[in-house]
Amino acid sequence: MPINTDLNIAPYFDDFDTEKQFYRILYKPGYAVQARELTQLQSMLQNQVETFGDNIFQEGSIVKGCTFTIIDGLQFVKLVDQSTNQANFTPSQYVSTTVIENIGGQDTEVDIVYEVETQNLAAGDTTKLKAKIIQAERGYTSKPPNLNTFFVNYLNETETGKKAFTAGEPLNIIKKRYIGDTLDSTEYVQVDGSNLVIAVAGSSATGPAFGIQAAPGIIFQKGNFIFTAEQTVIVEKYSNSPDEKSVGYDVTETIITALQDSSLYDNANGSTNENAPGADRLKLTPQLVVKETSVADADADFFTLIRYKDGNPIELRDVSQYNVLGAEMARRTYEESGNYIVEKFNARSELRDANTGLEVVVSPGVAYVKGYRIESPGEQRFEIDNVSNTQVEQAQPVAINYGSFVDV
């Protein structure tokens, strides 16, 4: 699938058309080079890459990296809308990040880590409870259950055994700067000269959450092999058992000018056009997102990488998914070996309750069906409804085919 951005507009005028069957731009002496010719040159090459890539990889497939890891011990903390300083509170401002700073004349990566701690010591404690902020989401007290929320990993336990923040208590936010592995500075986040203080919301304010982290990698989407940075996404905000959730990448297309990115000014030091604005850039940014499975299935452009049901991942595509090449490999496998099971899907029955009947629980397993590898990485549950109606048929002929043996 190609990009959605229309580049056949001013000032780019990219009117490349595959049906014209142009495959090279032949520049000639004495003729001016057109801007659209330079843009079309890229479109021609990109069309070749996209055609080849579509034959090999499924749209949205992982090509390299993007390893998924469950965030252990993830907890949610619901917060009020404003700080006690009466400042509007935006939780996403306090998610740990990496920035580039000029230190000693060199661009240096600086890790900014945010933590949150209890403002006051509890009776019998000599240390405050602290937690590292992993992710955050905006919400409103007037729209429960989606309040302002920090998703955290607790860093310690107090002497009195306190392991989680409690409703109503005030919290301070701490900002730490790391250069490499060295802690450079620690300071409290302040508003108007005093520490920013956020109160924990009311009942059911803390509890387990479920999130995953994706390592950097390459995916094939929109006809391009796109780099994905390390990302963290919350799959289930207020539970550690995700259900009917699907995870994948959405790609955002953005045109970047020199006004937005100063590196696009001419860097030819000493030339007459030094610091002149250069050509714009088309930026493709993959964002790891979570959608309801029904929404994900209805979106033809969304490629599900992980699908959760009843707390388990029932579908996991963490390796390359091949397109035409994969179909050919599956055809050969099926012709040679047919359908078969590699790791058995063990089944057991469980009684739901007296009125609704049984559930069949199928364990994880691996099989090849029509040559395609089918893996169920987690348990799956299927309902068996009670028999509520019975129909009796008498004196019905039952045919049987038999020879030297009978299949029963």
Short mmCIF file of C-alpha atoms in Angstrom, two decimals:
data_model
loop_
_atom_site.label_atom_id
_atom_site.label_comp_id
_atom_site.label_asym_id
_atom_site.label_seq_id
_atom_site.Cartn_x
_atom_site.Cartn_y
_atom_site.Cartn_z
CA MET A 1 0.00 0.00 0.00
CA PRO A 2 1.51 3.37 -0.99
CA ILE A 3 1.62 6.50 1.16
CA ASN A 4 -1.55 8.58 1.52
CA THR A 5 0.12 11.99 1.22
CA ASP A 6 -0.61 13.63 -2.14
CA LEU A 7 2.65 15.04 -3.50
CA ASN A 8 1.15 16.09 -6.86
CA ILE A 9 0.51 19.58 -5.49
CA ALA A 10 2.54 22.78 -5.24
CA PRO A 11 5.42 23.03 -4.66
CA TYR A 12 6.32 19.36 -5.36
CA PHE A 13 4.32 18.53 -8.54
CA ASP A 14 5.08 14.82 -8.39
CA ASP A 15 2.90 13.50 -11.22
CA PHE A 16 4.60 10.10 -11.48
CA ASP A 17 2.26 7.56 -13.10
CA THR A 18 3.13 3.86 -13.38
CA GLU A 19 0.89 3.50 -16.46
CA LYS A 20 3.18 5.81 -18.44
CA GLN A 21 5.92 3.19 -18.02
CA PHE A 22 8.70 5.70 -17.36
CA TYR A 23 11.58 3.98 -15.56
CA ARG A 24 14.44 6.48 -15.92
CA ILE A 25 14.81 10.24 -16.07
CA LEU A 26 17.42 11.09 -18.71
CA TYR A 27 19.00 14.46 -17.96
CA LYS A 28 20.51 16.42 -20.87
CA PRO A 29 23.16 19.16 -21.06
CA GLY A 30 21.77 22.62 -21.68
CA TYR A 31 18.39 21.87 -20.10
CA ALA A 32 17.35 23.03 -16.63
CA VAL A 33 16.73 20.36 -14.01
CA GLN A 34 13.13 20.54 -12.80
CA ALA A 35 12.24 20.08 -9.15
CA ARG A 36 9.52 17.60 -10.15
CA GLU A 37 12.12 15.55 -12.05
CA LEU A 38 14.17 15.13 -8.89
CA THR A 39 11.03 14.21 -6.94
CA GLN A 40 9.87 11.79 -9.65
CA LEU A 41 13.28 10.12 -9.64
CA GLN A 42 12.64 9.14 -6.02
CA SER A 43 9.09 8.01 -6.83
CA MET A 44 10.35 5.72 -9.61
CA LEU A 45 12.86 4.05 -7.31
CA GLN A 46 10.34 3.86 -4.46
CA ASN A 47 7.82 2.20 -6.77
CA GLN A 48 10.38 -0.52 -7.54
CA VAL A 49 11.11 -1.04 -3.84
CA GLU A 50 7.40 -1.16 -3.00
CA THR A 51 6.61 -3.65 -5.76
CA PHE A 52 9.39 -5.95 -4.61
CA GLY A 53 8.54 -5.52 -0.93
CA ASP A 54 4.83 -6.29 -1.49
CA ASN A 55 5.82 -9.58 -3.11
CA ILE A 56 7.96 -10.64 -0.15
CA PHE A 57 6.37 -9.15 3.00
CA GLN A 58 2.81 -8.69 4.20
CA GLU A 59 1.81 -5.07 4.78
CA GLY A 60 2.67 -4.16 8.39
CA SER A 61 4.98 -7.13 8.96
CA ILE A 62 8.02 -6.96 11.21
CA VAL A 63 11.21 -7.23 9.17
CA LYS A 64 13.77 -6.94 11.97
CA GLY A 65 13.75 -6.44 15.75
CA CYS A 66 10.58 -5.09 17.44
CA THR A 67 10.83 -7.76 20.16
CA PHE A 68 7.85 -7.50 22.54
CA THR A 69 8.40 -7.71 26.31
CA ILE A 70 5.76 -7.64 29.05
CA ILE A 71 6.42 -4.91 31.65
CA ASP A 72 6.71 -6.76 34.95
CA GLY A 73 5.00 -5.36 38.02
CA LEU A 74 3.19 -2.57 36.18
CA GLN A 75 0.70 -0.71 38.39
CA PHE A 76 -1.71 2.15 37.77
CA VAL A 77 -2.14 5.21 40.00
CA LYS A 78 -5.19 7.39 39.34
CA LEU A 79 -4.68 11.10 40.05
CA VAL A 80 -6.76 14.23 40.46
CA ASP A 81 -7.10 16.78 37.64
CA GLN A 82 -5.07 19.58 39.25
CA SER A 83 -2.09 19.86 41.54
CA THR A 84 -2.37 21.48 44.95
CA ASN A 85 -0.50 24.40 43.37
CA GLN A 86 -3.69 24.97 41.33
CA ALA A 87 -1.78 24.29 38.12
CA ASN A 88 -3.40 22.35 35.32
CA PHE A 89 -1.92 18.88 35.40
CA THR A 90 -0.91 17.03 32.22
CA PRO A 91 0.48 13.60 33.17
CA SER A 92 2.07 12.90 29.77
CA GLN A 93 4.64 15.64 30.50
CA TYR A 94 6.26 13.36 33.06
CA VAL A 95 6.99 10.25 31.01
CA SER A 96 10.67 9.28 30.89
CA THR A 97 12.34 10.23 27.61
CA THR A 98 15.70 10.76 25.89
CA VAL A 99 16.78 14.18 24.63
CA ILE A 100 19.82 15.47 22.73
CA GLU A 101 21.81 18.21 24.48
CA ASN A 102 24.95 20.02 23.41
CA ILE A 103 27.50 19.25 26.12
CA GLY A 104 31.08 20.42 25.62
CA GLY A 105 30.41 21.15 21.95
CA GLN A 106 29.09 17.65 21.25
CA ASP A 107 25.53 16.40 20.83
CA THR A 108 24.95 14.01 23.75
CA GLU A 109 22.03 11.73 24.61
CA VAL A 110 20.57 12.59 28.01
CA ASP A 111 18.01 10.30 29.63
CA ILE A 112 15.30 12.14 31.59
CA VAL A 113 13.68 9.85 34.17
CA TYR A 114 10.66 10.85 36.24
CA GLU A 115 9.77 9.32 39.59
CA VAL A 116 6.94 9.95 42.01
CA GLU A 117 7.12 9.64 45.80
CA THR A 118 4.92 10.19 48.83
CA GLN A 119 5.18 13.74 50.13
CA ASN A 120 5.04 12.79 53.79
CA LEU A 121 6.51 10.00 55.90
CA ALA A 122 3.98 7.59 57.33
CA ALA A 123 4.10 6.73 61.02
CA GLY A 124 6.90 4.27 61.69
CA ASP A 125 8.63 4.84 58.32
CA THR A 126 12.05 6.38 57.74
CA THR A 127 11.84 6.17 53.92
CA LYS A 128 9.23 7.38 51.45
CA LEU A 129 7.55 5.08 48.96
CA LYS A 130 8.86 5.75 45.44
CA ALA A 131 7.85 4.61 41.95
CA LYS A 132 9.25 5.12 38.45
CA ILE A 133 6.80 6.56 35.90
CA ILE A 134 6.65 4.23 32.88
CA GLN A 135 3.72 5.74 30.96
CA ALA A 136 0.86 8.19 31.51
CA GLU A 137 -2.58 8.95 30.12
CA ARG A 138 -4.82 12.01 30.30
CA GLY A 139 -8.23 11.75 31.86
CA TYR A 140 -10.80 13.60 33.97
CA THR A 141 -12.28 12.99 37.39
CA SER A 142 -15.69 13.74 35.87
CA LYS A 143 -15.31 10.86 33.38
CA PRO A 144 -14.60 7.73 35.42
CA PRO A 145 -12.97 5.28 35.16
CA ASN A 146 -10.59 7.14 32.80
CA LEU A 147 -8.86 9.54 35.17
CA ASN A 148 -5.41 11.09 34.94
CA THR A 149 -3.22 8.03 35.38
CA PHE A 150 0.43 7.21 35.95
CA PHE A 151 1.59 3.69 35.13
CA VAL A 152 4.48 2.91 37.43
CA ASN A 153 6.92 0.37 38.77
CA TYR A 154 7.36 0.67 42.53
CA LEU A 155 11.02 1.01 43.52
CA ASN A 156 10.86 0.13 47.20
CA GLU A 157 8.78 -0.93 50.18
CA THR A 158 8.62 1.10 53.38
CA GLU A 159 9.58 -0.21 56.81
CA THR A 160 5.92 -0.62 57.76
CA GLY A 161 5.26 -2.77 54.68
CA LYS A 162 3.60 -0.15 52.50
CA LYS A 163 3.81 -1.28 48.86
CA ALA A 164 1.39 1.04 47.04
CA PHE A 165 0.16 4.61 47.20
CA THR A 166 -3.13 5.19 49.00
CA ALA A 167 -6.17 7.26 48.06
CA GLY A 168 -5.95 10.93 48.92
CA GLU A 169 -2.26 11.12 49.77
CA PRO A 170 -0.13 13.83 48.10
CA LEU A 171 2.77 12.90 45.80
CA ASN A 172 5.85 14.78 44.63
CA ILE A 173 7.35 14.33 41.16
CA ILE A 174 11.14 13.98 40.87
CA LYS A 175 13.17 14.62 37.71
CA LYS A 176 16.50 12.82 37.22
CA ARG A 177 19.06 13.39 34.45
CA TYR A 178 21.36 10.58 33.35
CA ILE A 179 24.32 11.00 31.01
CA GLY A 180 25.12 7.45 30.01
CA ASP A 181 24.87 5.43 33.22
CA THR A 182 25.87 8.37 35.42
CA LEU A 183 23.26 10.28 37.44
CA ASP A 184 23.87 13.93 36.59
CA SER A 185 21.21 15.68 38.70
CA THR A 186 18.09 15.13 40.81
CA GLU A 187 15.45 17.76 41.43
CA TYR A 188 11.79 18.09 42.37
CA VAL A 189 9.49 19.31 39.61
CA GLN A 190 8.36 22.79 40.61
CA VAL A 191 5.52 25.16 39.74
CA ASP A 192 5.93 28.87 40.59
CA GLY A 193 8.86 28.16 42.88
CA SER A 194 7.34 25.32 44.91
CA ASN A 195 7.24 21.56 44.49
CA LEU A 196 4.51 20.18 42.23
CA VAL A 197 2.16 18.12 44.40
CA ILE A 198 -0.40 15.72 42.94
CA ALA A 199 -3.02 13.93 45.00
CA VAL A 200 -4.00 10.30 44.46
CA ALA A 201 -7.65 10.02 43.42
CA GLY A 202 -10.45 8.34 45.41
CA SER A 203 -11.53 4.71 45.66
CA SER A 204 -9.95 2.03 43.44
CA ALA A 205 -7.11 4.47 42.77
CA THR A 206 -4.34 1.88 42.47
CA GLY A 207 -3.98 -1.62 41.10
CA PRO A 208 -2.37 -3.81 38.44
CA ALA A 209 -2.13 -2.81 34.76
CA PHE A 210 -0.82 -4.56 31.66
CA GLY A 211 1.69 -3.07 29.24
CA ILE A 212 4.32 -4.15 26.76
CA GLN A 213 7.55 -2.65 25.47
CA ALA A 214 8.69 -3.00 21.85
CA ALA A 215 12.39 -2.92 21.03
CA PRO A 216 13.68 -0.84 18.08
CA GLY A 217 13.33 -2.50 14.70
CA ILE A 218 12.19 -2.31 11.08
CA ILE A 219 8.66 -2.86 9.74
CA PHE A 220 7.37 -2.93 6.16
CA GLN A 221 4.45 -0.55 5.75
CA LYS A 222 3.21 1.90 3.11
CA GLY A 223 5.76 0.45 0.69
CA ASN A 224 8.70 1.48 2.88
CA PHE A 225 11.04 -0.26 5.28
CA ILE A 226 10.48 2.01 8.29
CA PHE A 227 12.55 2.32 11.45
CA THR A 228 10.60 2.04 14.70
CA ALA A 229 12.02 3.43 17.92
CA GLU A 230 11.65 1.73 21.30
CA GLN A 231 8.08 2.23 22.46
CA THR A 232 5.90 1.41 25.43
CA VAL A 233 2.14 0.91 25.19
CA ILE A 234 -0.50 0.21 27.82
CA VAL A 235 -2.67 -2.68 26.62
CA GLU A 236 -5.10 -2.76 29.57
CA LYS A 237 -5.17 0.29 31.83
CA TYR A 238 -6.89 -0.99 34.93
CA SER A 239 -6.38 -4.75 34.76
CA ASN A 240 -3.52 -7.18 34.16
CA SER A 241 -5.75 -9.46 32.06
CA PRO A 242 -6.25 -7.91 28.57
CA ASP A 243 -9.29 -9.12 26.67
CA GLU A 244 -10.28 -8.53 23.03
CA LYS A 245 -7.33 -6.20 22.45
CA SER A 246 -5.10 -6.04 19.38
CA VAL A 247 -1.66 -4.41 19.11
CA GLY A 248 0.02 -3.12 15.96
CA TYR A 249 1.64 -0.10 14.33
CA ASP A 250 -0.06 2.95 12.84
CA VAL A 251 2.14 5.06 10.56
CA THR A 252 1.77 8.84 10.52
CA GLU A 253 2.84 10.79 7.41
CA THR A 254 4.22 14.29 7.94
CA ILE A 255 5.92 16.82 5.66
CA ILE A 256 8.81 18.48 7.54
CA THR A 257 10.21 21.88 6.51
CA ALA A 258 13.33 23.74 7.62
CA LEU A 259 11.14 25.82 9.93
CA GLN A 260 10.33 22.65 11.88
CA ASP A 261 13.79 21.05 11.71
CA SER A 262 16.83 23.33 11.61
CA SER A 263 19.01 20.52 10.23
CA LEU A 264 17.30 21.11 6.86
CA TYR A 265 19.08 24.46 6.44
CA ASP A 266 22.07 24.24 4.10
CA ASN A 267 25.07 23.10 6.14
CA ALA A 268 27.68 23.87 3.46
CA ASN A 269 30.00 25.97 5.63
CA GLY A 270 31.65 28.77 3.66
CA SER A 271 29.35 28.60 0.63
CA THR A 272 27.26 31.55 -0.53
CA ASN A 273 23.99 29.79 0.32
CA GLU A 274 25.02 28.60 3.79
CA ASN A 275 21.97 28.36 6.08
CA ALA A 276 19.54 28.66 3.18
CA PRO A 277 16.42 26.49 3.65
CA GLY A 278 16.72 23.16 1.84
CA ALA A 279 14.22 20.68 0.47
CA ASP A 280 11.33 19.44 2.60
CA ARG A 281 11.21 15.86 3.87
CA LEU A 282 8.43 13.27 4.05
CA LYS A 283 8.56 11.70 7.51
CA LEU A 284 6.96 8.32 8.31
CA THR A 285 6.53 7.69 12.04
CA PRO A 286 5.26 4.29 13.28
CA GLN A 287 3.34 4.43 16.55
CA LEU A 288 2.55 1.29 18.54
CA VAL A 289 -1.19 1.38 19.29
CA VAL A 290 -3.85 -0.75 20.96
CA LYS A 291 -7.30 -1.22 19.43
CA GLU A 292 -10.37 -3.20 20.31
CA THR A 293 -10.15 -6.42 18.32
CA SER A 294 -13.46 -5.73 16.54
CA VAL A 295 -12.14 -2.31 15.45
CA ALA A 296 -8.79 -3.76 14.37
CA ASP A 297 -10.48 -6.48 12.30
CA ALA A 298 -12.65 -3.89 10.54
CA ASP A 299 -9.64 -1.72 9.65
CA ALA A 300 -8.18 -3.06 6.40
CA ASP A 301 -5.02 -0.97 6.85
CA PHE A 302 -4.26 -2.25 10.37
CA PHE A 303 -1.98 -5.28 10.72
CA THR A 304 -2.38 -7.01 14.10
CA LEU A 305 0.88 -8.19 15.63
CA ILE A 306 -0.48 -9.38 19.00
CA ARG A 307 -4.06 -10.33 19.83
CA TYR A 308 -5.19 -10.84 23.42
CA LYS A 309 -8.21 -12.71 24.73
CA ASP A 310 -9.06 -13.68 28.32
CA GLY A 311 -5.66 -12.43 29.47
CA ASN A 312 -3.65 -14.51 26.99
CA PRO A 313 -1.95 -13.71 23.67
CA ILE A 314 -3.83 -15.93 21.23
CA GLU A 315 -2.03 -14.56 18.17
CA LEU A 316 1.59 -13.42 17.99
CA ARG A 317 3.34 -12.22 14.82
CA ASP A 318 6.76 -11.26 16.15
CA VAL A 319 8.69 -12.56 13.11
CA SER A 320 8.51 -11.67 9.42
CA GLN A 321 5.17 -12.49 7.75
CA TYR A 322 5.74 -13.34 4.10
CA ASN A 323 3.30 -12.55 1.30
CA VAL A 324 3.54 -14.29 -2.11
CA LEU A 325 6.73 -16.00 -1.01
CA GLY A 326 4.96 -17.27 2.11
CA ALA A 327 2.05 -18.62 0.05
CA GLU A 328 4.44 -20.56 -2.19
CA MET A 329 6.26 -22.03 0.82
CA ALA A 330 2.92 -23.01 2.39
CA ARG A 331 1.77 -24.70 -0.83
CA ARG A 332 4.92 -26.85 -0.97
CA THR A 333 4.68 -27.75 2.73
CA TYR A 334 1.03 -28.80 2.38
CA GLU A 335 1.70 -30.90 -0.73
CA GLU A 336 4.59 -32.67 0.98
CA SER A 337 3.24 -33.10 4.52
CA GLY A 338 -0.46 -32.20 4.65
CA ASN A 339 -1.94 -30.91 7.91
CA TYR A 340 -0.18 -31.88 11.12
CA ILE A 341 0.36 -30.88 14.74
CA VAL A 342 3.81 -30.02 16.13
CA GLU A 343 2.83 -29.24 19.73
CA LYS A 344 -0.44 -30.77 20.82
CA PHE A 345 -3.43 -28.61 21.68
CA ASN A 346 -4.59 -30.25 24.91
CA ALA A 347 -8.22 -29.61 25.83
CA ARG A 348 -10.01 -29.76 29.15
CA SER A 349 -13.53 -28.85 30.20
CA GLU A 350 -14.49 -26.48 33.00
CA LEU A 351 -17.95 -25.86 34.45
CA ARG A 352 -18.90 -22.18 34.13
CA ASP A 353 -21.98 -22.43 36.32
CA ALA A 354 -25.11 -24.52 36.58
CA ASN A 355 -27.08 -22.35 34.17
CA THR A 356 -24.63 -21.55 31.40
CA GLY A 357 -22.89 -24.88 30.83
CA LEU A 358 -19.31 -25.77 30.06
CA GLU A 359 -16.18 -24.14 28.70
CA VAL A 360 -13.49 -25.97 26.78
CA VAL A 361 -10.01 -24.66 27.57
CA VAL A 362 -7.42 -25.38 24.86
CA SER A 363 -3.74 -25.18 25.81
CA PRO A 364 -1.04 -23.48 23.70
CA GLY A 365 0.11 -25.41 20.65
CA VAL A 366 1.58 -25.31 17.16
CA ALA A 367 0.17 -26.83 13.98
CA TYR A 368 0.49 -26.55 10.20
CA VAL A 369 -2.81 -26.07 8.38
CA LYS A 370 -2.77 -25.89 4.56
CA GLY A 371 0.98 -25.37 4.92
CA TYR A 372 0.69 -22.30 7.16
CA ARG A 373 2.15 -22.33 10.66
CA ILE A 374 -0.60 -21.77 13.23
CA GLU A 375 0.50 -21.02 16.77
CA SER A 376 -1.63 -20.38 19.82
CA PRO A 377 0.76 -18.89 22.41
CA GLY A 378 -1.86 -18.75 25.17
CA GLU A 379 -4.91 -20.65 26.42
CA GLN A 380 -8.14 -20.20 24.48
CA ARG A 381 -11.64 -20.70 25.87
CA PHE A 382 -14.70 -21.81 23.95
CA GLU A 383 -18.22 -21.94 25.35
CA ILE A 384 -20.39 -25.03 25.02
CA ASP A 385 -24.04 -24.07 25.40
CA ASN A 386 -26.45 -26.25 27.28
CA VAL A 387 -28.77 -28.45 25.24
CA SER A 388 -32.11 -26.73 25.70
CA ASN A 389 -34.14 -28.51 23.00
CA THR A 390 -34.23 -32.15 21.92
CA GLN A 391 -35.57 -33.45 18.65
CA VAL A 392 -36.35 -37.17 18.31
CA GLU A 393 -36.05 -38.91 14.94
CA GLN A 394 -37.14 -42.53 14.68
CA ALA A 395 -36.67 -45.21 12.04
CA GLN A 396 -34.07 -43.19 10.19
CA PRO A 397 -31.76 -45.06 7.78
CA VAL A 398 -28.08 -44.74 8.66
CA ALA A 399 -25.67 -45.62 5.87
CA ILE A 400 -22.19 -46.94 6.47
CA ASN A 401 -19.34 -47.50 4.05
CA TYR A 402 -17.18 -50.46 4.91
CA GLY A 403 -14.58 -52.66 3.36
CA SER A 404 -11.85 -54.53 5.15
CA PHE A 405 -12.20 -52.11 8.06
CA VAL A 406 -14.65 -49.57 9.51
CA ASP A 407 -13.80 -46.01 10.66
CA VAL A 408 -15.69 -45.24 13.85
#
